[in-house]
CSV table of C-alpha atoms in Angstrom, one decimal:
chain,number,residue,atom,x,y,z
A,1,MET,CA,25.4,17.7,12.4
A,2,LEU,CA,22.8,17.2,15.0
A,3,ALA,CA,24.4,14.0,16.2
A,4,THR,CA,27.7,15.7,16.4
A,5,ALA,CA,26.2,18.6,18.4
A,6,LEU,CA,24.4,16.2,20.8
A,7,ALA,CA,27.6,14.1,21.2
A,8,THR,CA,29.4,17.4,22.2
A,9,SER,CA,26.7,18.1,24.7
A,10,ALA,CA,26.6,14.5,26.0
A,11,LEU,CA,30.3,14.6,26.7
A,12,LEU,CA,29.6,17.1,29.4
A,13,VAL,CA,26.9,15.1,31.1
A,14,SER,CA,27.7,12.0,33.2
A,15,PRO,CA,26.3,9.6,33.2
A,16,LEU,CA,24.3,9.4,29.9
A,17,SER,CA,21.6,7.3,31.4
A,18,ALA,CA,18.6,9.4,32.4
A,19,VAL,CA,18.1,7.4,35.6
A,20,SER,CA,20.5,7.5,38.5
A,21,PRO,CA,21.5,4.1,40.0
A,22,LEU,CA,18.8,2.8,42.3
A,23,SER,CA,19.9,3.3,45.9
A,24,ALA,CA,18.5,1.5,48.8
A,25,PRO,CA,16.5,-1.0,48.8
A,26,ALA,CA,13.5,-2.7,49.8
A,27,ASP,CA,13.3,-5.7,47.5
A,28,THR,CA,10.0,-6.4,45.8
A,29,VAL,CA,9.0,-9.7,44.2
A,30,VAL,CA,6.3,-10.0,41.5
A,31,ARG,CA,5.2,-13.2,39.9
A,32,THR,CA,4.9,-12.9,36.1
A,33,ASP,CA,3.5,-15.6,33.7
A,34,LEU,CA,7.1,-16.8,33.1
A,35,GLY,CA,8.5,-16.6,36.6
A,36,GLN,CA,9.2,-14.3,39.5
A,37,VAL,CA,11.1,-11.1,39.3
A,38,ARG,CA,12.7,-9.0,42.0
A,39,GLY,CA,12.7,-5.2,41.6
A,40,VAL,CA,13.9,-2.5,43.8
A,41,THR,CA,12.1,0.4,45.5
A,42,ASP,CA,13.7,3.9,45.4
A,43,GLY,CA,12.0,6.9,46.9
A,44,SER,CA,8.5,7.2,45.3
A,45,THR,CA,8.6,4.2,42.8
A,46,THR,CA,9.4,0.5,42.4
A,47,THR,CA,11.2,-0.5,39.3
A,48,PHE,CA,11.7,-3.9,37.5
A,49,ARG,CA,14.2,-3.9,34.7
A,50,GLY,CA,15.2,-6.3,31.9
A,51,ILE,CA,12.3,-8.6,32.0
A,52,PRO,CA,12.2,-10.8,28.8
A,53,TYR,CA,8.9,-10.7,26.8
A,54,ALA,CA,10.2,-12.7,23.9
A,55,ALA,CA,13.0,-15.1,23.0
A,56,PRO,CA,16.3,-13.7,21.8
A,57,PRO,CA,15.9,-13.3,18.0
A,58,VAL,CA,19.3,-14.9,17.2
A,59,GLY,CA,20.4,-17.6,14.7
A,60,ALA,CA,17.4,-19.1,12.9
A,61,LEU,CA,15.1,-16.5,14.7
A,62,ARG,CA,16.8,-13.5,13.2
A,63,TRP,CA,14.3,-11.7,10.9
A,64,ARG,CA,11.4,-13.7,12.1
A,65,SER,CA,8.4,-12.9,14.2
A,66,PRO,CA,9.1,-12.8,18.0
A,67,GLN,CA,8.9,-16.2,19.7
A,68,PRO,CA,7.9,-16.9,23.3
A,69,ALA,CA,10.4,-16.4,25.9
A,70,GLN,CA,11.4,-19.3,28.2
A,71,ARG,CA,10.3,-19.6,31.7
A,72,TRP,CA,12.8,-19.4,34.6
A,73,LYS,CA,13.1,-21.0,37.9
A,74,GLY,CA,13.5,-19.1,41.2
A,75,VAL,CA,13.5,-15.3,41.4
A,76,ARG,CA,15.0,-13.4,38.6
A,77,ASP,CA,17.0,-10.3,39.4
A,78,ALA,CA,15.3,-7.3,37.7
A,79,THR,CA,17.3,-4.5,39.2
A,80,GLU,CA,19.7,-3.9,36.2
A,81,TYR,CA,18.9,-2.7,32.7
A,82,GLY,CA,18.9,-5.3,30.0
A,83,LYS,CA,21.3,-5.1,27.1
A,84,ALA,CA,20.3,-2.5,24.5
A,85,CYS,CA,19.4,-3.8,21.0
A,86,ALA,CA,22.2,-3.6,18.5
A,87,GLN,CA,23.0,-0.1,17.5
A,88,LEU,CA,25.9,2.3,17.0
A,89,GLU,CA,27.0,4.9,19.5
A,90,HIS,CA,24.6,7.9,19.6
A,91,PRO,CA,23.7,10.6,22.2
A,92,ILE,CA,20.2,9.1,22.5
A,93,GLY,CA,21.2,5.5,22.2
A,94,VAL,CA,23.6,3.0,23.8
A,95,ALA,CA,26.3,1.3,21.6
A,96,SER,CA,25.6,-2.4,21.5
A,97,THR,CA,26.0,-5.5,19.4
A,98,SER,CA,23.5,-7.6,21.4
A,99,GLU,CA,20.5,-9.3,19.8
A,100,ASP,CA,19.4,-10.6,23.2
A,101,CYS,CA,17.5,-7.4,24.0
A,102,LEU,CA,13.8,-7.9,23.9
A,103,VAL,CA,13.0,-6.8,27.4
A,104,VAL,CA,10.5,-4.6,29.2
A,105,ASP,CA,11.1,-2.3,32.2
A,106,VAL,CA,8.2,-1.6,34.6
A,107,THR,CA,8.0,1.4,36.9
A,108,THR,CA,5.2,1.7,39.4
A,109,PRO,CA,4.3,4.0,42.3
A,110,LYS,CA,5.8,2.8,45.5
A,111,GLN,CA,2.4,2.7,47.2
A,112,PRO,CA,0.7,-0.6,46.5
A,113,GLY,CA,-2.4,-0.3,44.2
A,114,ARG,CA,-4.5,-2.0,41.7
A,115,ASP,CA,-6.1,-1.3,38.3
A,116,ARG,CA,-3.9,1.7,37.7
A,117,PRO,CA,-3.7,2.9,34.1
A,118,VAL,CA,-0.8,1.4,32.1
A,119,VAL,CA,1.3,3.5,29.8
A,120,VAL,CA,3.5,1.7,27.4
A,121,TRP,CA,6.4,3.9,26.3
A,122,ILE,CA,7.9,3.3,22.8
A,123,HIS,CA,11.2,5.1,22.4
A,124,GLY,CA,12.3,7.1,19.4
A,125,GLY,CA,15.7,7.2,17.7
A,126,SER,CA,15.0,7.0,13.9
A,127,PHE,CA,14.4,3.3,14.2
A,128,THR,CA,18.1,2.8,14.7
A,129,ASN,CA,18.9,4.0,18.2
A,130,GLY,CA,17.4,4.0,21.6
A,131,ALA,CA,17.2,2.0,24.8
A,132,ASN,CA,15.2,1.9,28.1
A,133,SER,CA,18.1,3.3,30.0
A,134,VAL,CA,18.0,6.6,28.1
A,135,TYR,CA,14.6,7.6,29.4
A,136,GLY,CA,13.7,8.0,33.1
A,137,THR,CA,10.0,7.2,33.8
A,138,LYS,CA,10.0,7.7,37.6
A,139,ARG,CA,8.5,11.1,37.5
A,140,LEU,CA,5.7,10.1,35.2
A,141,ALA,CA,4.8,7.0,37.2
A,142,ALA,CA,4.9,8.6,40.6
A,143,GLN,CA,3.2,12.0,39.7
A,144,GLY,CA,0.7,10.4,37.3
A,145,ASP,CA,-0.1,7.4,39.5
A,146,LEU,CA,0.6,5.1,36.5
A,147,VAL,CA,2.2,1.8,35.7
A,148,VAL,CA,4.8,2.7,33.0
A,149,VAL,CA,6.2,0.0,30.8
A,150,GLN,CA,9.2,0.6,28.5
A,151,VAL,CA,9.8,-1.5,25.5
A,152,GLN,CA,13.0,-2.4,23.7
A,153,TYR,CA,12.6,-3.6,20.2
A,154,ARG,CA,14.8,-4.6,17.2
A,155,LEU,CA,16.4,-1.6,15.4
A,156,GLY,CA,18.0,-0.8,12.1
A,157,ALA,CA,18.6,-3.7,9.7
A,158,LEU,CA,17.8,-6.3,12.4
A,159,GLY,CA,14.4,-4.7,13.0
A,160,PHE,CA,13.3,-3.5,9.6
A,161,LEU,CA,15.3,-5.2,6.8
A,162,GLY,CA,12.4,-5.9,4.4
A,163,GLY,CA,9.9,-6.4,7.2
A,164,ASN,CA,8.4,-5.1,10.4
A,165,TYR,CA,10.1,-7.2,13.0
A,166,GLY,CA,10.5,-4.1,15.2
A,167,LEU,CA,6.8,-3.4,15.2
A,168,GLU,CA,6.0,-7.0,15.8
A,169,ASP,CA,8.3,-6.9,18.9
A,170,GLN,CA,6.3,-3.9,20.2
A,171,GLN,CA,3.0,-5.8,19.7
A,172,GLU,CA,4.5,-8.9,21.4
A,173,ALA,CA,5.4,-6.6,24.4
A,174,LEU,CA,1.8,-5.4,24.4
A,175,ARG,CA,0.6,-9.0,24.7
A,176,TRP,CA,3.0,-9.4,27.6
A,177,VAL,CA,1.4,-6.3,29.2
A,178,ARG,CA,-2.0,-7.8,28.7
A,179,ARG,CA,-1.0,-10.9,30.6
A,180,ASN,CA,1.1,-9.4,33.3
A,181,ALA,CA,-0.1,-5.8,34.0
A,182,ALA,CA,-2.3,-6.8,37.0
A,183,ALA,CA,0.7,-8.4,38.7
A,184,PHE,CA,2.2,-4.9,38.9
A,185,GLY,CA,-0.9,-3.2,39.9
A,186,GLY,CA,-2.0,-2.2,36.5
A,187,ASP,CA,-5.3,-2.6,34.6
A,188,PRO,CA,-4.8,-4.8,31.4
A,189,ARG,CA,-8.0,-3.4,30.0
A,190,ASN,CA,-6.7,0.2,30.1
A,191,VAL,CA,-3.5,0.4,28.2
A,192,THR,CA,-2.2,3.6,26.5
A,193,ILE,CA,0.6,3.3,23.9
A,194,MET,CA,2.8,6.5,23.9
A,195,GLY,CA,5.7,7.3,21.6
A,196,GLU,CA,7.8,10.2,20.4
A,197,SER,CA,9.5,10.6,17.0
A,198,ALA,CA,10.1,7.0,15.7
A,199,GLY,CA,8.1,5.9,18.7
A,200,ALA,CA,5.2,8.1,17.6
A,201,TYR,CA,5.3,6.8,14.0
A,202,SER,CA,5.1,3.3,15.6
A,203,VAL,CA,2.0,4.3,17.5
A,204,CYS,CA,0.5,5.5,14.2
A,205,ASP,CA,1.4,2.2,12.6
A,206,HIS,CA,-0.3,0.3,15.4
A,207,LEU,CA,-3.4,2.4,14.9
A,208,ALA,CA,-3.4,1.1,11.3
A,209,SER,CA,-2.3,-2.5,12.2
A,210,PRO,CA,-4.9,-5.3,12.1
A,211,THR,CA,-2.5,-7.4,14.3
A,212,ALA,CA,-2.6,-4.7,17.0
A,213,ALA,CA,-6.4,-4.8,17.4
A,214,GLY,CA,-7.4,-4.9,21.0
A,215,LEU,CA,-3.9,-4.5,22.4
A,216,PHE,CA,-4.4,-0.9,23.6
A,217,GLN,CA,-7.3,1.4,24.5
A,218,ARG,CA,-5.6,4.8,24.1
A,219,ALA,CA,-2.8,6.4,22.0
A,220,ILE,CA,-0.4,9.3,22.4
A,221,VAL,CA,1.5,10.5,19.4
A,222,GLN,CA,4.3,13.0,19.9
A,223,SER,CA,6.3,14.4,17.0
A,224,GLY,CA,5.4,11.6,14.5
A,225,PRO,CA,2.5,12.7,12.3
A,226,CYS,CA,0.5,9.7,11.0
A,227,ALA,CA,0.1,11.5,7.7
A,228,GLN,CA,3.8,11.8,7.1
A,229,GLU,CA,4.7,10.4,3.7
A,230,TYR,CA,8.0,8.5,3.0
A,231,SER,CA,10.7,10.2,1.0
A,232,GLU,CA,14.5,10.4,1.1
A,233,THR,CA,14.2,13.2,3.6
A,234,ASN,CA,11.2,11.9,5.5
A,235,TYR,CA,12.5,8.3,5.9
A,236,ALA,CA,10.8,7.5,9.3
A,237,ALA,CA,7.4,7.2,7.7
A,238,PRO,CA,6.4,3.8,6.3
A,239,ARG,CA,8.3,3.0,3.1
A,240,PRO,CA,6.9,1.2,0.1
A,241,LYS,CA,7.6,-2.5,0.0
A,242,ALA,CA,9.5,-2.3,-3.3
A,243,VAL,CA,11.9,0.2,-1.7
A,244,ALA,CA,12.6,-2.1,1.3
A,245,GLU,CA,13.0,-5.2,-0.9
A,246,LYS,CA,15.5,-3.5,-3.3
A,247,TYR,CA,17.5,-2.4,-0.2
A,248,ARG,CA,17.5,-5.9,1.2
A,249,ARG,CA,18.7,-7.3,-2.1
A,250,ASP,CA,21.4,-4.7,-2.4
A,251,LEU,CA,22.6,-5.3,1.2
A,252,THR,CA,22.6,-9.0,0.7
A,253,THR,CA,24.8,-8.7,-2.3
A,254,GLU,CA,27.1,-6.3,-0.5
A,255,LEU,CA,27.6,-8.7,2.3
A,256,GLY,CA,28.5,-11.5,-0.1
A,257,CYS,CA,25.4,-13.5,0.4
A,258,THR,CA,22.8,-15.2,-1.9
A,259,THR,CA,20.5,-16.8,0.7
A,260,ASP,CA,18.7,-15.8,3.9
A,261,ASP,CA,20.7,-18.5,5.8
A,262,CYS,CA,23.9,-16.8,4.8
A,263,LEU,CA,22.6,-13.4,5.9
A,264,ARG,CA,21.7,-14.9,9.3
A,265,GLN,CA,25.4,-15.9,9.7
A,266,VAL,CA,26.6,-12.2,9.3
A,267,SER,CA,27.6,-10.8,12.7
A,268,ALA,CA,25.7,-7.9,14.3
A,269,GLU,CA,28.9,-5.9,14.2
A,270,ARG,CA,29.3,-6.4,10.5
A,271,LEU,CA,25.6,-5.5,9.9
A,272,LEU,CA,26.0,-2.3,11.9
A,273,GLU,CA,29.1,-1.3,10.0
A,274,ALA,CA,27.6,-2.0,6.5
A,275,THR,CA,24.4,-0.1,7.4
A,276,ALA,CA,26.0,2.8,9.4
A,277,GLU,CA,24.9,5.5,6.9
A,278,ASP,CA,21.5,3.9,6.0
A,279,GLU,CA,18.0,4.7,7.3
A,280,PHE,CA,15.3,2.2,8.3
A,281,GLY,CA,11.7,2.2,9.2
A,282,PRO,CA,8.5,0.2,8.9
A,283,VAL,CA,7.5,-1.4,5.6
A,284,LEU,CA,4.1,-1.3,3.9
A,285,GLY,CA,2.3,-4.3,2.5
A,286,ASP,CA,2.5,-7.1,5.0
A,287,LYS,CA,0.0,-8.5,7.6
A,288,VAL,CA,1.3,-6.0,10.2
A,289,LEU,CA,1.0,-2.9,8.1
A,290,PRO,CA,-1.0,-3.5,5.0
A,291,LEU,CA,-1.9,0.2,4.6
A,292,HIS,CA,-0.2,3.5,5.2
A,293,PRO,CA,-1.8,5.1,8.3
A,294,THR,CA,-3.2,7.8,6.1
A,295,GLN,CA,-5.0,5.3,3.8
A,296,ALA,CA,-6.1,3.3,6.8
A,297,LEU,CA,-7.6,6.4,8.4
A,298,LEU,CA,-9.3,7.5,5.1
A,299,SER,CA,-10.9,4.0,4.7
A,300,GLY,CA,-11.8,3.6,8.3
A,301,ARG,CA,-9.7,0.4,8.7
A,302,VAL,CA,-8.1,1.5,11.9
A,303,ASN,CA,-8.1,0.7,15.6
A,304,ARG,CA,-10.4,3.4,17.0
A,305,VAL,CA,-9.3,4.7,20.3
A,306,PRO,CA,-9.0,8.1,21.9
A,307,VAL,CA,-5.8,9.9,20.8
A,308,LEU,CA,-3.6,12.8,21.9
A,309,HIS,CA,-1.6,14.0,18.9
A,310,GLY,CA,0.8,16.9,18.4
A,311,ILE,CA,4.2,18.2,17.6
A,312,ASN,CA,6.6,20.9,18.8
A,313,HIS,CA,6.2,24.4,17.4
A,314,ASP,CA,9.8,24.6,16.5
A,315,GLU,CA,10.8,21.0,15.6
A,316,GLU,CA,13.8,21.7,13.4
A,317,HIS,CA,15.2,24.5,15.5
A,318,GLY,CA,17.2,22.0,17.6
A,319,ARG,CA,18.8,20.5,14.5
A,320,TYR,CA,20.0,23.8,12.9
A,321,GLY,CA,20.5,25.6,16.2
A,322,ALA,CA,22.7,22.8,17.5
A,323,GLN,CA,24.6,22.8,14.3
A,324,GLU,CA,25.4,26.4,14.6
A,325,ALA,CA,26.2,26.2,18.3
A,326,ALA,CA,28.5,23.1,17.9
A,327,THR,CA,30.5,24.5,15.0
A,328,GLY,CA,30.4,28.2,16.0
A,329,VAL,CA,29.5,29.0,12.3
A,330,ALA,CA,26.2,30.5,11.4
A,331,ILE,CA,24.2,29.2,8.5
A,332,THR,CA,24.6,31.6,5.6
A,333,GLN,CA,21.9,33.0,3.4
A,334,ALA,CA,23.4,31.1,0.4
A,335,GLU,CA,23.3,27.8,2.4
A,336,TYR,CA,19.7,28.5,3.3
A,337,GLU,CA,18.7,29.2,-0.3
A,338,THR,CA,20.6,26.1,-1.5
A,339,ALA,CA,18.8,23.8,1.0
A,340,VAL,CA,15.4,25.2,0.0
A,341,ARG,CA,16.1,24.7,-3.7
A,342,THR,CA,17.3,21.1,-3.0
A,343,GLN,CA,14.2,20.3,-1.0
A,344,PHE,CA,11.5,22.2,-3.1
A,345,GLY,CA,12.9,22.4,-6.6
A,346,ALA,CA,11.0,24.7,-8.9
A,347,LYS,CA,8.8,25.8,-6.0
A,348,ALA,CA,11.8,27.2,-4.0
A,349,PRO,CA,11.3,30.8,-5.1
A,350,LYS,CA,7.8,30.9,-3.7
A,351,VAL,CA,9.1,29.3,-0.4
A,352,LEU,CA,11.8,31.9,-0.1
A,353,ALA,CA,9.4,34.7,-0.9
A,354,THR,CA,6.9,33.5,1.7
A,355,TYR,CA,9.6,33.4,4.5
A,356,ASP,CA,11.5,36.5,3.5
A,357,ASP,CA,10.4,38.2,6.8
A,358,LEU,CA,12.6,35.8,8.9
A,359,GLU,CA,16.3,36.2,9.7
A,360,PRO,CA,18.9,35.2,10.3
A,361,ALA,CA,19.2,32.4,7.8
A,362,GLY,CA,19.3,29.6,10.3
A,363,LEU,CA,16.0,30.6,11.8
A,364,ALA,CA,14.4,30.9,8.4
A,365,LEU,CA,15.7,27.5,7.3
A,366,SER,CA,14.5,25.7,10.5
A,367,THR,CA,11.1,27.4,10.3
A,368,VAL,CA,10.6,26.4,6.7
A,369,MET,CA,11.5,22.8,7.4
A,370,THR,CA,9.4,22.7,10.5
A,371,ASP,CA,6.3,24.0,8.8
A,372,ALA,CA,6.7,21.9,5.7
A,373,GLN,CA,7.9,18.6,7.2
A,374,TRP,CA,6.1,18.6,10.5
A,375,ALA,CA,3.3,21.1,10.8
A,376,ALA,CA,1.6,20.4,7.4
A,377,PRO,CA,1.4,16.6,8.0
A,378,ALA,CA,0.4,17.1,11.6
A,379,TYR,CA,-2.5,19.3,10.6
A,380,ARG,CA,-3.6,16.6,8.1
A,381,THR,CA,-3.2,14.0,10.8
A,382,ASN,CA,-5.5,16.0,13.1
A,383,GLN,CA,-8.1,16.1,10.4
A,384,LEU,CA,-7.9,12.3,9.7
A,385,LEU,CA,-7.8,11.2,13.3
A,386,SER,CA,-10.7,13.5,14.4
A,387,LEU,CA,-12.7,12.0,11.5
A,388,ARG,CA,-12.5,8.5,13.0
A,389,MET,CA,-11.9,8.8,16.8
A,390,PRO,CA,-11.8,11.2,19.7
A,391,THR,CA,-8.8,13.3,19.2
A,392,TYR,CA,-7.1,16.0,21.2
A,393,ALA,CA,-4.6,18.1,19.2
A,394,PHE,CA,-1.7,20.0,20.8
A,395,GLU,CA,1.7,21.6,20.3
A,396,PHE,CA,4.5,22.4,22.7
A,397,ALA,CA,5.6,26.0,22.4
A,398,GLY,CA,7.6,28.7,24.0
A,399,ASP,CA,11.1,28.6,25.5
A,400,ALA,CA,11.9,24.9,26.1
A,401,PRO,CA,15.0,23.3,27.6
A,402,TRP,CA,18.2,23.3,25.6
A,403,TYR,CA,21.0,20.8,25.4
A,404,LEU,CA,23.1,20.7,28.5
A,405,GLY,CA,26.6,22.0,28.0
A,406,LEU,CA,26.0,23.3,24.5
A,407,GLY,CA,25.8,27.0,23.8
A,408,ARG,CA,22.8,28.5,22.0
A,409,PRO,CA,22.6,30.1,18.5
A,410,GLU,CA,21.9,33.8,18.2
A,411,TRP,CA,18.2,33.2,17.4
A,412,PRO,CA,15.5,31.8,19.7
A,413,VAL,CA,15.3,28.0,19.6
A,414,GLY,CA,11.8,27.7,21.0
A,415,SER,CA,10.3,24.3,21.5
A,416,HIS,CA,12.3,21.9,19.4
A,417,HIS,CA,12.4,18.2,18.7
A,418,MET,CA,12.4,15.9,21.8
A,419,THR,CA,11.9,18.8,24.2
A,420,ASP,CA,8.3,17.8,24.8
A,421,LEU,CA,9.7,14.7,26.6
A,422,THR,CA,11.4,16.9,29.2
A,423,TYR,CA,8.0,17.7,30.7
A,424,LEU,CA,7.2,13.9,31.1
A,425,LEU,CA,10.4,12.0,31.3
A,426,ASP,CA,14.0,12.5,32.5
A,427,LEU,CA,16.7,12.8,29.8
A,428,ALA,CA,20.3,13.5,30.7
A,429,ILE,CA,21.0,15.6,27.6
A,430,PHE,CA,18.6,18.4,28.3
A,431,GLU,CA,18.3,21.3,30.8
A,432,PRO,CA,15.5,20.9,33.4
A,433,ALA,CA,12.0,21.6,32.2
A,434,ASP,CA,9.6,24.2,33.7
A,435,ALA,CA,8.2,22.5,36.8
A,436,GLU,CA,4.8,24.1,36.5
A,437,LEU,CA,4.2,23.1,32.9
A,438,SER,CA,5.6,19.6,33.6
A,439,ALA,CA,3.1,19.1,36.4
A,440,GLU,CA,0.2,20.1,34.2
A,441,VAL,CA,1.3,17.9,31.3
A,442,ILE,CA,1.8,14.9,33.5
A,443,GLU,CA,-1.7,15.6,35.1
A,444,ARG,CA,-3.3,15.9,31.6
A,445,TRP,CA,-1.5,12.9,30.1
A,446,SER,CA,-2.4,10.7,33.1
A,447,THR,CA,-6.0,11.9,33.1
A,448,PHE,CA,-6.1,10.9,29.4
A,449,ALA,CA,-4.7,7.5,30.2
A,450,ARG,CA,-7.2,7.1,33.0
A,451,THR,CA,-10.4,8.4,31.3
A,452,GLY,CA,-9.7,8.9,27.5
A,453,GLN,CA,-9.9,12.7,27.7
A,454,PRO,CA,-7.2,15.1,29.0
A,455,ASN,CA,-9.2,17.7,31.0
A,456,ALA,CA,-7.8,17.5,34.4
A,457,ALA,CA,-9.3,19.4,37.3
A,458,GLY,CA,-8.1,23.0,37.5
A,459,THR,CA,-6.8,23.2,33.9
A,460,ALA,CA,-8.1,25.1,30.9
A,461,TYR,CA,-10.7,23.3,28.9
A,462,TRP,CA,-9.3,21.2,25.9
A,463,PRO,CA,-12.0,20.5,23.4
A,464,ARG,CA,-12.0,17.5,21.0
A,465,ALA,CA,-10.6,18.3,17.6
A,466,THR,CA,-12.8,18.4,14.5
A,467,PRO,CA,-11.7,17.9,10.9
A,468,PHE,CA,-12.3,21.6,10.3
A,469,ASP,CA,-10.5,22.8,13.5
A,470,ARG,CA,-7.7,25.4,13.0
A,471,GLN,CA,-6.8,25.5,16.7
A,472,VAL,CA,-4.8,23.2,19.0
A,473,LEU,CA,-3.9,23.5,22.6
A,474,SER,CA,-0.6,25.3,23.0
A,475,LEU,CA,1.4,23.9,25.9
A,476,ASP,CA,3.8,26.8,26.7
A,477,PRO,CA,5.6,27.6,30.0
A,478,ALA,CA,4.2,31.2,29.6
A,479,GLY,CA,0.7,29.8,29.6
A,480,VAL,CA,-1.5,27.1,28.3
A,481,THR,CA,-4.0,28.5,25.6
A,482,ARG,CA,-5.6,27.6,22.4
A,483,THR,CA,-3.7,28.8,19.3
A,484,ASP,CA,-4.3,29.0,15.6
A,485,PHE,CA,-2.2,26.2,14.2
A,486,VAL,CA,-2.9,27.0,10.6
A,487,ALA,CA,-1.8,30.6,10.8
A,488,GLY,CA,1.1,29.8,13.1
A,489,HIS,CA,2.7,27.6,10.6
A,490,ARG,CA,1.6,29.3,7.3
A,491,LEU,CA,-0.4,26.3,6.3
A,492,GLY,CA,-2.5,28.2,3.8
A,493,PHE,CA,0.7,28.5,1.8
A,494,TRP,CA,1.8,24.8,2.2
A,495,ARG,CA,-1.7,23.6,1.3
């Protein structure tokens, strides 16, 4: 339903790409470890697009760890986006059948500089969608005085069929950053990984990954709590190896194969068609992710770096609000109660009783799902992270941007999934964000990337979280304050 609503909204927005075509042009050439690239300067930034960081994972390289990219002669044009990794059409993706997609885009302030903090952006999209062209990083790079690197990685079955090839791609991109950041004016010893949704879960996985040790010095986790456990309804969290292996066997049989060589012959188009209704994500139990992030944090076997972590106060309001707006039909009380019974079984009556003060049904349903599936694991994540490393906990709140061209439901949609990105990046599917809050968020995030703490000059003090801290920083257009996260999401009940 959300995809349908977003598609309806996206039809009214042209183009889908968050970044307008680069106009004018002062060409800029940078020498990377594989060859020279020519980017383009536009206004306040210089951008380099479609730079390979690994070899195309095709043929015998499909479902294998990323391999080194080949060097090139002369100056490579880096003014156009690379092809998106294979995925179906989606409002926050780009329909593609390409497997030659392992590229990075680099955006830097126009003014030459050196030793700038580097922020590596890992896009979301349920591990099945997403591309560099969807997210505009110009504002973040220019206002934050940052080098921003965007990473494309293998998605869906090609990225996570029984293994963590997509996560390995991200780590290979971080190695590319370590080798090449200085050429773009960045500091390779000061790298922040930052992700939202599936990108945030990826950041959690890198915190827990032995193979990511030393590849980054800070981490930003937005709407992807590390303590989220896998289930059929929370599928983006790491899944048990047995679940992934059974799926791989079933898909292999469905495609008429008995060997991996046969499976590597199947076209990307056919793979996408066969897996169109399926969900993918990281897999537990290999060298990349031997432990769930929760277990890694509990045991102390983590990469200890300063972390910003948080969610949106109304994560699920976008899903159910968009459903109502797109269909013109409000969620009924009966539908609400059925959804709660399906999700919570014998505990459903207690859930319904606890939230009987909320109406209409759409608001009640989205609040229940937000508190249970987002806020509860986010609070646990704050506890675990702050036990091991400097942690700054937040939530975005208040009246956030809504989908362009789509009406609103009858109830307040608040700060819902993905709207946190509107304060940092440019996405074509959303209304403009509040400029004042956007400026503060970029200032805090860039200060964190620069120093490991987010207390920028002239902003309210943001203390480090503790395992017993009920409060988080509320980032709200109406005012930035500390708020009681436990009370605000009825976590006494959920615990």
